[in-house]
PDB file of C-alpha atoms in Angstrom:
ATOM      1  CA  GLY A   1       0.000   0.000   0.000  1.00 52.00           C
ATOM      2  CA  SER A   2       0.998   3.571   0.588  1.00 48.00           C
ATOM      3  CA  ARG A   3       3.516   2.530   3.278  1.00 47.00           C
ATOM      4  CA  ALA A   4       5.431   0.486   0.704  1.00 48.00           C
ATOM      5  CA  ALA A   5       5.301   3.389  -1.763  1.00 46.00           C
ATOM      6  CA  SER A   6       6.545   5.736   0.956  1.00 41.00           C
ATOM      7  CA  VAL A   7       9.438   3.413   1.799  1.00 43.00           C
ATOM      8  CA  GLU A   8      10.247   3.123  -1.905  1.00 47.00           C
ATOM      9  CA  ARG A   9      10.241   6.930  -2.310  1.00 44.00           C
ATOM     10  CA  HIS A  10      12.389   7.256   0.809  1.00 43.00           C
ATOM     11  CA  SER A  11      15.003   4.787  -0.464  1.00 47.00           C
ATOM     12  CA  SER A  12      14.867   6.447  -3.886  1.00 47.00           C
ATOM     13  CA  LEU A  13      15.637   9.806  -2.271  1.00 49.00           C
ATOM     14  CA  GLU A  14      18.441   8.209  -0.222  1.00 49.00           C
ATOM     15  CA  GLU A  15      19.864   6.881  -3.482  1.00 52.00           C
ATOM     16  CA  GLN A  16      19.598  10.280  -5.163  1.00 49.00           C
ATOM     17  CA  LEU A  17      21.275  11.983  -2.215  1.00 51.00           C
ATOM     18  CA  SER A  18      24.105   9.476  -2.067  1.00 49.00           C
ATOM     19  CA  THR A  19      24.745   8.804  -5.756  1.00 47.00           C
ATOM     20  CA  ARG A  20      23.734  11.889  -7.738  1.00 48.00           C
ATOM     21  CA  SER A  21      26.504  13.487  -9.683  1.00 47.00           C
ATOM     22  CA  SER A  22      27.221  16.983  -8.476  1.00 48.00           C
ATOM     23  CA  ASP A  23      27.296  18.088 -12.117  1.00 55.00           C
ATOM     24  CA  PRO A  24      24.053  17.907 -14.105  1.00 53.00           C
ATOM     25  CA  GLY A  25      26.264  18.047 -17.216  1.00 58.00           C
ATOM     26  CA  ASP A  26      27.188  14.429 -16.416  1.00 67.00           C
ATOM     27  CA  MET A  27      23.818  13.310 -17.801  1.00 73.00           C
ATOM     28  CA  PRO A  28      24.567  12.237 -21.399  1.00 80.00           C
ATOM     29  CA  GLY A  29      21.554  12.347 -23.676  1.00 82.00           C
ATOM     30  CA  ALA A  30      19.542  14.546 -21.305  1.00 83.00           C
ATOM     31  CA  THR A  31      17.268  17.177 -22.798  1.00 90.00           C
ATOM     32  CA  LYS A  32      17.674  20.857 -21.941  1.00 90.00           C
ATOM     33  CA  GLN A  33      14.586  20.597 -19.747  1.00 90.00           C
ATOM     34  CA  GLU A  34      15.993  17.556 -17.904  1.00 88.00           C
ATOM     35  CA  LEU A  35      19.301  19.344 -17.368  1.00 88.00           C
ATOM     36  CA  LYS A  36      17.459  22.419 -16.093  1.00 91.00           C
ATOM     37  CA  MET A  37      15.421  20.284 -13.670  1.00 89.00           C
ATOM     38  CA  ALA A  38      18.554  18.444 -12.521  1.00 88.00           C
ATOM     39  CA  ARG A  39      20.323  21.766 -11.904  1.00 88.00           C
ATOM     40  CA  ALA A  40      17.309  23.056  -9.966  1.00 88.00           C
ATOM     41  CA  PHE A  41      17.369  19.897  -7.835  1.00 87.00           C
ATOM     42  CA  GLU A  42      21.110  20.349  -7.203  1.00 89.00           C
ATOM     43  CA  VAL A  43      20.563  23.937  -6.058  1.00 90.00           C
ATOM     44  CA  ARG A  44      17.653  22.914  -3.850  1.00 90.00           C
ATOM     45  CA  GLN A  45      19.628  19.998  -2.399  1.00 91.00           C
ATOM     46  CA  ARG A  46      22.560  22.333  -1.645  1.00 91.00           C
ATOM     47  CA  ASP A  47      20.292  24.892   0.028  1.00 93.00           C
ATOM     48  CA  VAL A  48      18.440  22.293   2.117  1.00 94.00           C
ATOM     49  CA  LEU A  49      21.565  20.445   3.264  1.00 95.00           C
ATOM     50  CA  LYS A  50      23.505  23.645   3.960  1.00 95.00           C
ATOM     51  CA  LYS A  51      20.565  24.851   6.060  1.00 95.00           C
ATOM     52  CA  ALA A  52      20.564  21.507   7.913  1.00 96.00           C
ATOM     53  CA  MET A  53      24.293  21.778   8.652  1.00 97.00           C
ATOM     54  CA  LEU A  54      23.965  25.346   9.908  1.00 97.00           C
ATOM     55  CA  ALA A  55      20.933  24.426  12.045  1.00 97.00           C
ATOM     56  CA  ALA A  56      22.784  21.498  13.648  1.00 98.00           C
ATOM     57  CA  LEU A  57      25.819  23.702  14.286  1.00 98.00           C
ATOM     58  CA  LYS A  58      23.651  26.446  15.796  1.00 97.00           C
ATOM     59  CA  ALA A  59      21.774  24.008  18.045  1.00 98.00           C
ATOM     60  CA  VAL A  60      24.950  22.411  19.401  1.00 98.00           C
ATOM     61  CA  GLY A  61      27.172  25.498  19.294  1.00 97.00           C
ATOM     62  CA  GLY A  62      24.522  27.644  20.943  1.00 96.00           C
ATOM     63  CA  ARG A  63      24.479  25.564  24.116  1.00 97.00           C
ATOM     64  CA  GLN A  64      26.226  27.569  26.830  1.00 97.00           C
ATOM     65  CA  GLU A  65      28.341  24.675  28.122  1.00 95.00           C
ATOM     66  CA  PHE A  66      29.775  24.145  24.623  1.00 97.00           C
ATOM     67  CA  LYS A  67      29.949  27.797  23.549  1.00 95.00           C
ATOM     68  CA  GLU A  68      32.288  28.555  26.476  1.00 94.00           C
ATOM     69  CA  SER A  69      34.859  25.998  25.355  1.00 95.00           C
ATOM     70  CA  PHE A  70      34.521  25.399  21.629  1.00 97.00           C
ATOM     71  CA  SER A  71      33.355  28.558  19.840  1.00 97.00           C
ATOM     72  CA  GLU A  72      36.854  29.395  18.551  1.00 96.00           C
ATOM     73  CA  PRO A  73      40.185  27.568  18.277  1.00 96.00           C
ATOM     74  CA  VAL A  74      41.190  26.526  21.801  1.00 95.00           C
ATOM     75  CA  TRP A  75      44.510  28.384  21.616  1.00 95.00           C
ATOM     76  CA  ASP A  76      42.556  31.623  21.067  1.00 94.00           C
ATOM     77  CA  MET A  77      40.252  30.944  24.044  1.00 93.00           C
ATOM     78  CA  PHE A  78      42.607  29.419  26.603  1.00 93.00           C
ATOM     79  CA  GLU A  79      46.274  29.621  27.520  1.00 92.00           C
ATOM     80  CA  ILE A  80      47.227  26.678  25.328  1.00 93.00           C
ATOM     81  CA  ASP A  81      50.325  26.532  23.148  1.00 94.00           C
ATOM     82  CA  ARG A  82      49.078  26.158  19.578  1.00 95.00           C
ATOM     83  CA  GLY A  83      52.049  24.089  18.424  1.00 95.00           C
ATOM     84  CA  ALA A  84      51.747  21.641  21.322  1.00 93.00           C
ATOM     85  CA  TYR A  85      47.994  21.346  20.745  1.00 96.00           C
ATOM     86  CA  GLU A  86      48.423  20.707  17.017  1.00 95.00           C
ATOM     87  CA  GLN A  87      51.011  18.016  17.801  1.00 95.00           C
ATOM     88  CA  ALA A  88      48.606  16.303  20.216  1.00 94.00           C
ATOM     89  CA  VAL A  89      45.482  16.657  18.043  1.00 96.00           C
ATOM     90  CA  ALA A  90      45.647  15.655  14.371  1.00 95.00           C
ATOM     91  CA  LYS A  91      42.793  17.890  13.141  1.00 97.00           C
ATOM     92  CA  PRO A  92      41.831  20.793  15.430  1.00 97.00           C
ATOM     93  CA  MET A  93      38.188  21.847  15.062  1.00 98.00           C
ATOM     94  CA  ASP A  94      35.845  24.411  16.617  1.00 98.00           C
ATOM     95  CA  PHE A  95      32.482  26.008  15.831  1.00 98.00           C
ATOM     96  CA  LYS A  96      33.980  29.076  14.123  1.00 97.00           C
ATOM     97  CA  THR A  97      36.117  26.927  11.803  1.00 97.00           C
ATOM     98  CA  LEU A  98      33.182  24.630  11.063  1.00 97.00           C
ATOM     99  CA  ARG A  99      30.927  27.602  10.208  1.00 97.00           C
ATOM    100  CA  ALA A 100      33.638  28.921   7.862  1.00 97.00           C
ATOM    101  CA  LEU A 101      33.912  25.518   6.146  1.00 97.00           C
ATOM    102  CA  ILE A 102      30.140  25.470   5.565  1.00 96.00           C
ATOM    103  CA  GLY A 103      30.289  29.072   4.326  1.00 94.00           C
ATOM    104  CA  LYS A 104      32.860  28.237   1.664  1.00 94.00           C
ATOM    105  CA  ASP A 105      31.034  25.050   0.597  1.00 93.00           C
ATOM    106  CA  ALA A 106      33.792  22.713   1.829  1.00 95.00           C
ATOM    107  CA  TYR A 107      31.260  19.885   2.207  1.00 95.00           C
ATOM    108  CA  ARG A 108      29.505  18.164  -0.702  1.00 91.00           C
ATOM    109  CA  TYR A 109      25.741  18.503  -0.544  1.00 88.00           C
ATOM    110  CA  ASP A 110      24.844  14.828  -0.371  1.00 90.00           C
ATOM    111  CA  LYS A 111      24.816  12.047   2.247  1.00 91.00           C
ATOM    112  CA  GLY A 112      28.622  11.769   2.191  1.00 93.00           C
ATOM    113  CA  GLY A 113      29.092  15.497   2.613  1.00 94.00           C
ATOM    114  CA  PHE A 114      26.601  15.660   5.468  1.00 96.00           C
ATOM    115  CA  GLU A 115      28.434  12.789   7.176  1.00 97.00           C
ATOM    116  CA  ALA A 116      31.768  14.614   6.688  1.00 97.00           C
ATOM    117  CA  PHE A 117      30.193  17.636   8.391  1.00 98.00           C
ATOM    118  CA  ARG A 118      28.936  15.401  11.222  1.00 98.00           C
ATOM    119  CA  SER A 119      32.393  13.902  11.576  1.00 98.00           C
ATOM    120  CA  ASP A 120      33.960  17.362  11.962  1.00 98.00           C
ATOM    121  CA  LEU A 121      31.305  18.386  14.497  1.00 98.00           C
ATOM    122  CA  LEU A 122      31.988  15.204  16.501  1.00 98.00           C
ATOM    123  CA  LEU A 123      35.707  15.898  16.216  1.00 98.00           C
ATOM    124  CA  ILE A 124      35.287  18.944  18.464  1.00 98.00           C
ATOM    125  CA  GLY A 125      34.165  16.719  21.349  1.00 98.00           C
ATOM    126  CA  ARG A 126      36.604  13.921  20.544  1.00 98.00           C
ATOM    127  CA  ASN A 127      39.543  16.342  20.408  1.00 98.00           C
ATOM    128  CA  CYS A 128      38.502  17.671  23.823  1.00 97.00           C
ATOM    129  CA  GLN A 129      38.463  14.131  25.205  1.00 97.00           C
ATOM    130  CA  GLN A 130      41.814  13.262  23.629  1.00 96.00           C
ATOM    131  CA  TYR A 131      43.668  16.431  24.666  1.00 96.00           C
ATOM    132  CA  ASN A 132      42.247  16.382  28.196  1.00 95.00           C
ATOM    133  CA  SER A 133      42.160  12.611  28.718  1.00 96.00           C
ATOM    134  CA  ASP A 134      43.397  13.022  32.296  1.00 97.00           C
ATOM    135  CA  VAL A 135      40.627  15.458  33.310  1.00 97.00           C
ATOM    136  CA  GLU A 136      37.317  13.649  33.835  1.00 98.00           C
ATOM    137  CA  GLU A 137      35.268  16.874  33.612  1.00 97.00           C
ATOM    138  CA  TYR A 138      36.573  17.561  30.082  1.00 97.00           C
ATOM    139  CA  VAL A 139      36.248  13.946  28.976  1.00 98.00           C
ATOM    140  CA  GLU A 140      32.571  14.117  30.033  1.00 98.00           C
ATOM    141  CA  LEU A 141      32.088  17.507  28.337  1.00 98.00           C
ATOM    142  CA  GLY A 142      33.531  16.084  25.124  1.00 98.00           C
ATOM    143  CA  GLN A 143      31.162  13.103  25.342  1.00 98.00           C
ATOM    144  CA  GLU A 144      28.184  15.395  25.958  1.00 98.00           C
ATOM    145  CA  LEU A 145      29.068  17.286  22.786  1.00 98.00           C
ATOM    146  CA  VAL A 146      29.439  14.036  20.798  1.00 98.00           C
ATOM    147  CA  ASP A 147      26.034  12.846  22.030  1.00 98.00           C
ATOM    148  CA  ALA A 148      24.344  16.202  21.356  1.00 98.00           C
ATOM    149  CA  ALA A 149      25.945  16.456  17.906  1.00 98.00           C
ATOM    150  CA  ASN A 150      24.852  12.949  16.899  1.00 98.00           C
ATOM    151  CA  GLU A 151      21.304  13.578  18.087  1.00 98.00           C
ATOM    152  CA  GLU A 152      21.104  16.944  16.326  1.00 98.00           C
ATOM    153  CA  CYS A 153      22.625  15.633  13.072  1.00 98.00           C
ATOM    154  CA  ASP A 154      20.212  12.692  13.008  1.00 98.00           C
ATOM    155  CA  LYS A 155      17.299  15.094  13.491  1.00 98.00           C
ATOM    156  CA  ARG A 156      18.515  17.592  10.860  1.00 97.00           C
ATOM    157  CA  TRP A 157      19.275  14.850   8.301  1.00 96.00           C
ATOM    158  CA  GLN A 158      15.732  13.488   8.702  1.00 96.00           C
ATOM    159  CA  GLN A 159      14.271  16.983   8.298  1.00 95.00           C
ATOM    160  CA  ALA A 160      16.382  17.617   5.197  1.00 95.00           C
ATOM    161  CA  GLN A 161      15.268  14.337   3.639  1.00 93.00           C
ATOM    162  CA  GLN A 162      11.620  15.177   4.317  1.00 94.00           C
ATOM    163  CA  GLU A 163      12.018  18.655   2.867  1.00 92.00           C
ATOM    164  CA  LEU A 164      13.764  17.346  -0.242  1.00 89.00           C
ATOM    165  CA  GLN A 165      11.252  14.547  -0.657  1.00 88.00           C
ATOM    166  CA  SER A 166       8.354  16.981  -0.555  1.00 86.00           C
ATOM    167  CA  GLY A 167      10.117  19.055  -3.229  1.00 72.00           C
ATOM    168  CA  VAL A 168      10.838  15.992  -5.354  1.00 58.00           C
ATOM    169  CA  LEU A 169       7.215  14.905  -5.141  1.00 54.00           C
ATOM    170  CA  MET A 170       5.939  18.400  -6.011  1.00 48.00           C
ATOM    171  CA  SER A 171       8.192  18.701  -9.047  1.00 45.00           C
ATOM    172  CA  ARG A 172       6.814  15.548 -10.671  1.00 41.00           C
TER     173      ARG A 172
END
């Protein structure tokens, strides 16, 4: 029934999000109209997923307990030697850097790109745990951020899929 059709549409959208070429020009034999529709979908997908990334970042980064420690690079916020920190942590990350990466479209606008964003958001908490492994309070704070980030990313991914699906259905 309609449940099966809904599941089929959902998996079809998943497939589009994970496998679509980022260049509508990669559609040999497509008509001008098909290319135009594909480009419109790409733009919509970019806008929806970028909005989802920014919303997840705002929800996690706006929490006071995280804002106090992770809004900028740690060496700018605390008396930490940047060189020593960068030796201890392979890929430093903070909310300001993450926002800048989103702003310059560093992430692809598909499932893989959203997961890369999630990974960088989680990295903020994991770096905190790694660098402060001997301080239980910071290990716990890092875990709280990881948990909050996963929850928020799951929620925002679902919302983005629903928004894109409604657009895909309307354009048919």
